[in-house]
Short mmCIF file of C-alpha atoms in Angstrom, two decimals:
data_model
loop_
_atom_site.label_atom_id
_atom_site.label_comp_id
_atom_site.label_asym_id
_atom_site.label_seq_id
_atom_site.Cartn_x
_atom_site.Cartn_y
_atom_site.Cartn_z
CA MET E 1 12.30 -4.68 -25.51
CA LEU E 2 11.07 -2.32 -28.19
CA SER E 3 7.63 -1.63 -25.96
CA TYR E 4 9.52 -1.60 -22.57
CA LEU E 5 11.89 1.18 -24.81
CA ALA E 6 9.03 2.95 -26.08
CA LEU E 7 7.53 3.05 -22.33
CA MET E 8 10.34 4.75 -20.94
CA LEU E 9 10.59 7.20 -23.93
CA ALA E 10 6.82 8.22 -23.12
CA ALA E 11 7.15 8.53 -19.83
CA ALA E 12 10.43 10.54 -20.04
CA ALA E 13 8.59 12.98 -22.84
CA THR E 14 5.61 13.30 -19.75
CA LEU E 15 8.27 13.94 -17.68
CA TYR E 16 9.67 16.89 -19.22
CA TYR E 17 5.88 18.69 -20.68
CA ALA E 18 3.56 17.24 -17.55
CA PRO E 19 6.04 16.51 -14.64
CA SER E 20 3.08 16.07 -11.92
CA ILE E 21 1.83 13.60 -14.53
CA GLY E 22 5.36 12.13 -15.19
CA LEU E 23 6.41 11.52 -11.97
CA LEU E 24 2.81 10.24 -10.88
CA SER E 25 2.92 8.29 -13.75
CA PHE E 26 6.19 6.69 -13.11
CA LEU E 27 5.61 6.14 -9.43
CA ILE E 28 2.83 3.99 -10.72
CA LEU E 29 3.94 2.03 -13.20
CA SER E 30 6.35 0.98 -10.94
CA MET E 31 4.25 -0.08 -7.36
CA TRP E 32 2.93 -2.36 -10.23
CA HIS E 33 6.09 -3.48 -11.97
CA PHE E 34 7.30 -4.52 -8.16
CA GLY E 35 4.17 -5.56 -7.36
CA ARG E 36 3.92 -8.30 -10.00
CA ASP E 37 7.30 -9.90 -8.35
CA ARG E 38 4.87 -12.09 -6.00
CA ILE E 39 2.76 -13.73 -9.05
CA LEU E 40 6.41 -15.21 -10.33
CA TYR E 41 6.27 -17.12 -6.47
CA LEU E 42 3.10 -17.97 -5.08
CA PRO E 43 1.04 -20.58 -5.84
CA ASP E 44 -2.32 -18.65 -5.98
CA LYS E 45 -1.94 -15.54 -7.94
CA PRO E 46 -3.08 -12.47 -6.30
CA HIS E 47 -6.06 -10.32 -7.55
CA ALA E 48 -4.29 -7.05 -8.84
CA PHE E 49 -5.77 -5.10 -5.63
CA PHE E 50 -3.25 -6.91 -3.61
CA ILE E 51 0.12 -6.76 -6.13
CA MET E 52 -0.98 -3.06 -5.96
CA GLY E 53 -0.54 -3.35 -2.25
CA ARG E 54 2.63 -4.49 -2.57
CA GLY E 55 4.29 -2.35 -5.17
CA ILE E 56 2.74 0.76 -3.04
CA VAL E 57 5.05 -0.18 0.19
CA VAL E 58 8.01 -1.06 -1.56
CA VAL E 59 8.06 2.18 -3.81
CA THR E 60 6.34 4.56 -0.81
CA ALA E 61 8.62 3.15 1.63
CA PRO E 62 11.47 5.38 0.82
CA PHE E 63 9.59 8.45 0.46
CA VAL E 64 8.09 7.36 3.77
CA PHE E 65 11.00 6.85 5.56
CA ALA E 66 13.68 8.51 4.14
CA PRO E 67 12.24 12.30 3.01
CA VAL E 68 14.19 14.59 3.37
CA GLU E 69 16.71 12.59 1.05
CA THR E 70 13.79 11.36 -1.50
CA THR E 71 12.89 14.90 -1.27
CA ALA E 72 16.41 15.99 -2.43
CA PHE E 73 15.84 13.49 -5.50
CA ILE E 74 12.34 15.40 -6.59
CA GLU E 75 14.36 18.77 -6.16
CA LEU E 76 17.55 16.90 -8.34
CA THR E 77 14.56 15.67 -11.31
CA LYS E 78 13.08 18.94 -11.50
CA ARG E 79 16.60 20.90 -11.64
CA LEU E 80 17.58 17.89 -14.40
CA LEU E 81 14.41 18.73 -16.40
CA GLY E 82 15.26 22.37 -16.99
CA ASN E 83 11.42 22.73 -16.92
CA PRO E 84 9.43 26.08 -14.47
CA ALA E 85 6.38 23.38 -14.91
CA ALA E 86 8.43 21.27 -12.80
CA ALA E 87 8.66 23.58 -9.82
CA ALA E 88 4.82 23.37 -9.55
CA TRP E 89 5.43 19.34 -7.71
CA SER E 90 5.22 20.18 -4.12
CA ALA E 91 7.56 18.20 -1.85
CA ASP E 92 5.11 18.84 1.75
CA ASP E 93 1.98 17.68 -0.91
CA GLY E 94 4.02 15.12 -2.70
CA GLN E 95 5.06 13.70 0.80
CA ARG E 96 1.85 13.74 2.19
CA ALA E 97 -0.30 12.05 -0.72
CA LEU E 98 2.89 9.42 -0.28
CA GLN E 99 2.93 8.59 2.89
CA PHE E 100 -1.46 8.09 2.83
CA THR E 101 -0.37 5.97 -0.02
CA PHE E 102 2.16 4.24 2.03
CA ILE E 103 -0.74 3.40 4.61
CA ALA E 104 -3.27 2.45 2.11
CA GLY E 105 -0.57 0.11 0.49
CA VAL E 106 -0.03 -1.60 4.20
CA VAL E 107 -3.54 -1.82 4.98
CA ALA E 108 -4.07 -4.47 1.72
CA GLU E 109 -0.66 -6.07 2.54
CA VAL E 110 -2.36 -6.83 6.01
CA VAL E 111 -5.61 -7.66 4.17
CA TRP E 112 -3.85 -9.77 1.81
CA TRP E 113 -1.83 -11.45 5.17
CA LEU E 114 -5.00 -12.30 6.75
CA ARG E 115 -6.88 -13.71 3.42
CA CYS E 116 -3.80 -15.97 3.28
CA TRP E 117 -4.56 -16.88 6.09
CA ARG E 118 -8.22 -17.67 6.44
CA HIS E 119 -7.33 -19.91 3.69
CA LYS E 120 -5.47 -22.19 5.65
CA GLU E 121 -1.98 -20.76 3.75
CA THR E 122 0.05 -19.69 6.83
CA VAL E 123 2.97 -20.13 5.04
CA VAL E 124 2.42 -18.18 2.52
CA ALA E 125 1.26 -15.31 5.00
CA LEU E 126 4.02 -16.13 7.16
CA CYS E 127 6.38 -15.11 4.49
CA CYS E 128 4.82 -12.27 3.03
CA ALA E 129 4.47 -10.01 6.14
CA ALA E 130 7.94 -11.23 6.56
CA GLU E 131 9.27 -9.72 3.42
CA MET E 132 7.26 -6.69 4.14
CA ILE E 133 8.88 -6.10 7.43
CA LEU E 134 11.84 -6.96 6.04
CA LEU E 135 12.08 -4.16 3.56
CA CYS E 136 10.30 -1.67 5.54
CA LEU E 137 12.78 -1.55 8.46
CA ALA E 138 15.81 -1.76 5.19
CA ALA E 139 13.15 1.65 3.97
CA ALA E 140 13.84 2.38 7.74
CA ILE E 141 17.19 1.88 8.39
CA LEU E 142 19.03 2.51 5.06
CA ASN E 143 19.76 5.73 2.54
CA PRO E 144 16.99 4.80 0.00
CA VAL E 145 19.51 4.36 -3.24
CA PHE E 146 20.72 1.42 -0.62
CA TYR E 147 17.60 -0.14 0.09
CA VAL E 148 16.74 0.57 -3.80
CA GLY E 149 19.99 -1.13 -4.48
CA LEU E 150 18.75 -4.16 -1.75
CA TYR E 151 15.35 -5.19 -2.88
CA PHE E 152 16.92 -5.47 -6.09
CA LEU E 153 19.66 -7.84 -5.20
CA CYS E 154 17.58 -9.49 -2.80
CA PHE E 155 13.94 -9.59 -3.84
CA HIS E 156 13.85 -8.54 -7.87
CA SER E 157 16.44 -10.06 -9.27
CA TRP E 158 16.26 -13.11 -7.09
CA VAL E 159 13.08 -13.75 -8.45
CA ALA E 160 13.12 -13.71 -11.97
CA LEU E 161 16.87 -16.03 -11.66
CA ALA E 162 14.41 -18.55 -9.67
CA GLN E 163 11.95 -18.27 -12.22
CA ARG E 164 14.49 -19.47 -14.27
CA LEU E 165 16.11 -22.22 -12.32
CA LYS E 166 13.39 -24.05 -12.16
CA THR E 167 14.97 -26.93 -14.38
CA THR E 168 16.52 -29.75 -12.72
CA GLU E 169 18.98 -30.30 -15.05
CA TRP E 170 21.93 -28.59 -13.98
CA SER E 171 23.30 -27.98 -17.39
CA GLU E 172 19.95 -26.05 -18.19
CA ALA E 173 19.44 -24.65 -15.33
CA VAL E 174 23.10 -22.04 -15.98
CA ARG E 175 22.03 -21.34 -19.45
CA SER E 176 18.58 -20.25 -18.42
CA ALA E 177 19.87 -18.28 -15.65
CA PHE E 178 22.67 -16.92 -18.89
CA GLY E 179 19.96 -15.94 -21.19
CA LEU E 180 18.39 -13.96 -18.37
CA HIS E 181 21.34 -11.42 -18.31
CA CYS E 182 21.24 -11.97 -22.19
CA ASP E 183 17.33 -10.85 -22.31
CA ASP E 184 17.97 -7.93 -20.14
CA GLY E 185 21.40 -6.87 -21.28
CA PRO E 186 20.16 -4.60 -24.05
CA LEU E 187 18.58 -2.38 -20.89
CA ALA E 188 20.94 -3.21 -19.15
CA TRP E 189 23.65 -1.41 -21.17
CA LEU E 190 21.52 1.13 -21.71
CA SER E 191 20.96 2.29 -18.56
CA TRP E 192 24.77 2.26 -18.37
CA VAL E 193 25.32 4.79 -21.01
CA LEU E 194 22.20 6.74 -19.79
CA ILE E 195 23.66 7.22 -16.15
#
Protein backbone atom coordinates (compact mmCIF):
# COMPACT_ATOMS: atom_id res chain seq x y z
CA MET A 1 0.00 0.00 0.00
CA LEU A 2 2.84 2.42 0.83
CA SER A 3 4.45 1.90 -2.58
CA TYR A 4 1.07 2.47 -4.25
CA LEU A 5 0.53 5.69 -2.26
CA ALA A 6 4.05 6.85 -3.12
CA LEU A 7 3.29 6.28 -6.81
CA MET A 8 0.02 8.23 -6.45
CA LEU A 9 1.81 11.17 -4.82
CA ALA A 10 4.55 11.13 -7.47
CA ALA A 11 1.88 11.06 -10.19
CA ALA A 12 0.00 13.96 -8.56
CA ALA A 13 3.18 16.04 -8.31
CA THR A 14 4.09 15.27 -11.93
CA LEU A 15 0.54 16.12 -13.03
CA TYR A 16 0.81 19.51 -11.35
CA TYR A 17 4.35 20.48 -12.37
CA ALA A 18 4.44 18.78 -15.80
CA PRO A 19 0.78 18.17 -16.77
CA SER A 20 1.40 16.59 -20.18
CA ILE A 21 3.95 14.14 -18.78
CA GLY A 22 1.72 13.51 -15.76
CA LEU A 23 -1.35 12.72 -17.87
CA LEU A 24 0.64 10.53 -20.24
CA SER A 25 2.25 8.66 -17.32
CA PHE A 26 -1.14 8.17 -15.69
CA LEU A 27 -2.62 6.75 -18.90
CA ILE A 28 0.33 4.39 -19.49
CA LEU A 29 0.27 3.16 -15.87
CA SER A 30 -3.51 2.62 -16.12
CA MET A 31 -3.12 0.69 -19.37
CA TRP A 32 -0.53 -1.61 -17.81
CA HIS A 33 -2.55 -2.03 -14.60
CA PHE A 34 -5.83 -2.93 -16.33
CA GLY A 35 -4.10 -5.01 -18.98
CA ARG A 36 -2.69 -7.23 -16.22
CA ASP A 37 -6.20 -8.39 -15.20
CA ARG A 38 -5.96 -11.04 -17.87
CA ILE A 39 -2.85 -12.61 -16.27
CA LEU A 40 -4.95 -13.68 -13.28
CA TYR A 41 -7.42 -15.86 -15.18
CA LEU A 42 -5.58 -17.18 -18.23
CA PRO A 43 -3.75 -20.52 -18.09
CA ASP A 44 -0.80 -19.15 -20.11
CA LYS A 45 0.60 -15.77 -19.18
CA PRO A 46 0.40 -13.36 -22.13
CA HIS A 47 3.46 -11.50 -23.35
CA ALA A 48 3.78 -7.86 -22.17
CA PHE A 49 2.80 -6.71 -25.69
CA PHE A 50 -0.61 -8.38 -25.32
CA ILE A 51 -1.05 -7.21 -21.72
CA MET A 52 -0.50 -3.65 -22.86
CA GLY A 53 -2.78 -4.14 -25.87
CA ARG A 54 -5.71 -5.11 -23.67
CA GLY A 55 -5.02 -2.24 -21.28
CA ILE A 56 -4.86 0.22 -24.16
CA VAL A 57 -8.31 -0.78 -25.39
CA VAL A 58 -9.82 -0.65 -21.88
CA VAL A 59 -8.40 2.81 -21.11
CA THR A 60 -8.70 4.55 -24.48
CA ALA A 61 -12.18 3.28 -25.48
CA PRO A 62 -14.03 6.13 -23.68
CA PHE A 63 -11.77 8.71 -25.35
CA VAL A 64 -12.61 7.25 -28.77
CA PHE A 65 -16.35 6.67 -28.32
CA ALA A 66 -17.17 9.69 -26.11
CA PRO A 67 -14.74 12.44 -27.14
CA VAL A 68 -16.94 15.32 -25.91
CA GLU A 69 -17.28 13.93 -22.38
CA THR A 70 -13.63 12.91 -22.07
CA THR A 71 -12.43 16.26 -23.42
CA ALA A 72 -14.60 17.93 -20.78
CA PHE A 73 -12.82 15.77 -18.16
CA ILE A 74 -9.41 16.91 -19.41
CA GLU A 75 -10.56 20.55 -19.38
CA LEU A 76 -11.81 20.12 -15.79
CA THR A 77 -8.48 18.57 -14.80
CA LYS A 78 -6.64 21.54 -16.28
CA ARG A 79 -8.81 23.98 -14.31
CA LEU A 80 -8.42 22.03 -11.07
CA LEU A 81 -4.66 22.03 -11.46
CA GLY A 82 -4.64 25.80 -11.70
CA ASN A 83 -1.31 25.59 -13.47
CA PRO A 84 -0.88 27.63 -16.70
CA ALA A 85 1.32 24.86 -18.12
CA ALA A 86 -1.72 22.57 -18.10
CA ALA A 87 -3.20 24.66 -20.91
CA ALA A 88 -0.51 23.24 -23.20
CA TRP A 89 -2.62 20.08 -23.60
CA SER A 90 -4.41 20.25 -26.94
CA ALA A 91 -7.69 18.37 -26.90
CA ASP A 92 -7.60 17.78 -30.67
CA ASP A 93 -4.02 16.50 -30.70
CA GLY A 94 -4.70 14.43 -27.59
CA GLN A 95 -7.82 12.88 -29.13
CA ARG A 96 -5.95 11.96 -32.32
CA ALA A 97 -3.11 10.40 -30.34
CA LEU A 98 -5.57 8.39 -28.22
CA GLN A 99 -7.49 7.23 -31.31
CA PHE A 100 -4.25 6.02 -32.90
CA THR A 101 -3.32 4.30 -29.61
CA PHE A 102 -6.76 2.65 -29.46
CA ILE A 103 -6.28 1.24 -32.98
CA ALA A 104 -2.85 -0.10 -31.96
CA GLY A 105 -4.46 -1.77 -28.92
CA VAL A 106 -7.19 -3.34 -31.08
CA VAL A 107 -4.53 -4.69 -33.46
CA ALA A 108 -2.63 -6.20 -30.50
CA GLU A 109 -5.90 -7.75 -29.27
CA VAL A 110 -6.69 -9.32 -32.65
CA VAL A 111 -3.14 -10.70 -32.86
CA TRP A 112 -3.65 -12.19 -29.37
CA TRP A 113 -6.92 -13.86 -30.42
CA LEU A 114 -5.29 -15.30 -33.55
CA ARG A 115 -2.32 -16.52 -31.52
CA CYS A 116 -4.64 -18.29 -29.07
CA TRP A 117 -6.64 -19.77 -31.95
CA ARG A 118 -3.46 -21.04 -33.64
CA HIS A 119 -2.35 -22.70 -30.38
CA LYS A 120 -5.72 -24.52 -30.11
CA GLU A 121 -6.83 -22.28 -27.23
CA THR A 122 -10.19 -21.68 -28.88
CA VAL A 123 -12.10 -20.98 -25.64
CA VAL A 124 -9.50 -18.42 -24.53
CA ALA A 125 -9.62 -16.71 -27.94
CA LEU A 126 -13.43 -16.55 -27.93
CA CYS A 127 -13.64 -15.36 -24.30
CA CYS A 128 -11.04 -12.63 -24.82
CA ALA A 129 -12.75 -11.51 -28.03
CA ALA A 130 -16.19 -11.47 -26.37
CA GLU A 131 -14.81 -9.52 -23.39
CA MET A 132 -13.22 -6.87 -25.59
CA ILE A 133 -16.26 -6.55 -27.88
CA LEU A 134 -18.52 -6.10 -24.83
CA LEU A 135 -16.21 -3.47 -23.36
CA CYS A 136 -16.08 -1.54 -26.65
CA LEU A 137 -19.88 -1.71 -26.98
CA ALA A 138 -20.22 -0.46 -23.39
CA ALA A 139 -17.81 2.41 -24.13
CA ALA A 140 -19.81 3.28 -27.26
CA ILE A 141 -23.20 3.21 -25.52
CA LEU A 142 -22.54 4.42 -21.97
CA ASN A 143 -21.37 7.67 -20.47
CA PRO A 144 -17.61 7.30 -19.69
CA VAL A 145 -18.26 7.42 -15.94
CA PHE A 146 -20.70 4.50 -16.20
CA TYR A 147 -18.30 2.63 -18.48
CA VAL A 148 -15.52 2.94 -15.89
CA GLY A 149 -17.93 1.85 -13.13
CA LEU A 150 -19.06 -1.14 -15.19
CA TYR A 151 -15.47 -2.14 -15.85
CA PHE A 152 -14.58 -1.96 -12.15
CA LEU A 153 -17.66 -3.89 -11.01
CA CYS A 154 -17.83 -6.55 -13.71
CA PHE A 155 -14.20 -7.11 -14.69
CA HIS A 156 -11.47 -5.56 -12.55
CA SER A 157 -12.84 -6.25 -9.07
CA TRP A 158 -14.31 -9.62 -10.04
CA VAL A 159 -10.92 -10.87 -11.23
CA ALA A 160 -9.35 -9.94 -7.89
CA LEU A 161 -12.21 -11.52 -5.95
CA ALA A 162 -12.24 -14.69 -8.08
CA GLN A 163 -8.56 -15.24 -7.28
CA ARG A 164 -9.44 -15.32 -3.58
CA LEU A 165 -12.43 -17.63 -4.06
CA LYS A 166 -10.46 -20.46 -5.68
CA THR A 167 -10.40 -22.44 -2.45
CA THR A 168 -12.96 -25.24 -2.13
CA GLU A 169 -13.76 -24.63 1.54
CA TRP A 170 -16.64 -22.12 1.87
CA SER A 171 -15.57 -20.57 5.17
CA GLU A 172 -12.04 -20.01 3.87
CA ALA A 173 -13.44 -18.47 0.66
CA VAL A 174 -15.58 -16.00 2.65
CA ARG A 175 -12.65 -15.12 4.91
CA SER A 176 -10.43 -14.61 1.85
CA ALA A 177 -13.04 -12.40 0.14
CA PHE A 178 -13.40 -10.32 3.31
CA GLY A 179 -9.60 -10.07 3.41
CA LEU A 180 -9.68 -8.43 -0.03
CA HIS A 181 -11.80 -5.61 1.42
CA CYS A 182 -9.48 -5.32 4.43
CA ASP A 183 -6.43 -5.16 2.16
CA ASP A 184 -7.94 -2.58 -0.18
CA GLY A 185 -9.86 -0.71 2.53
CA PRO A 186 -7.24 1.94 3.34
CA LEU A 187 -6.93 2.91 -0.32
CA ALA A 188 -10.71 2.95 -0.74
CA TRP A 189 -11.19 5.11 2.37
CA LEU A 190 -8.50 7.51 1.20
CA SER A 191 -10.22 7.73 -2.17
CA TRP A 192 -13.52 8.61 -0.50
CA VAL A 193 -11.82 11.36 1.54
CA LEU A 194 -10.21 12.80 -1.60
CA ILE A 195 -13.50 12.62 -3.53
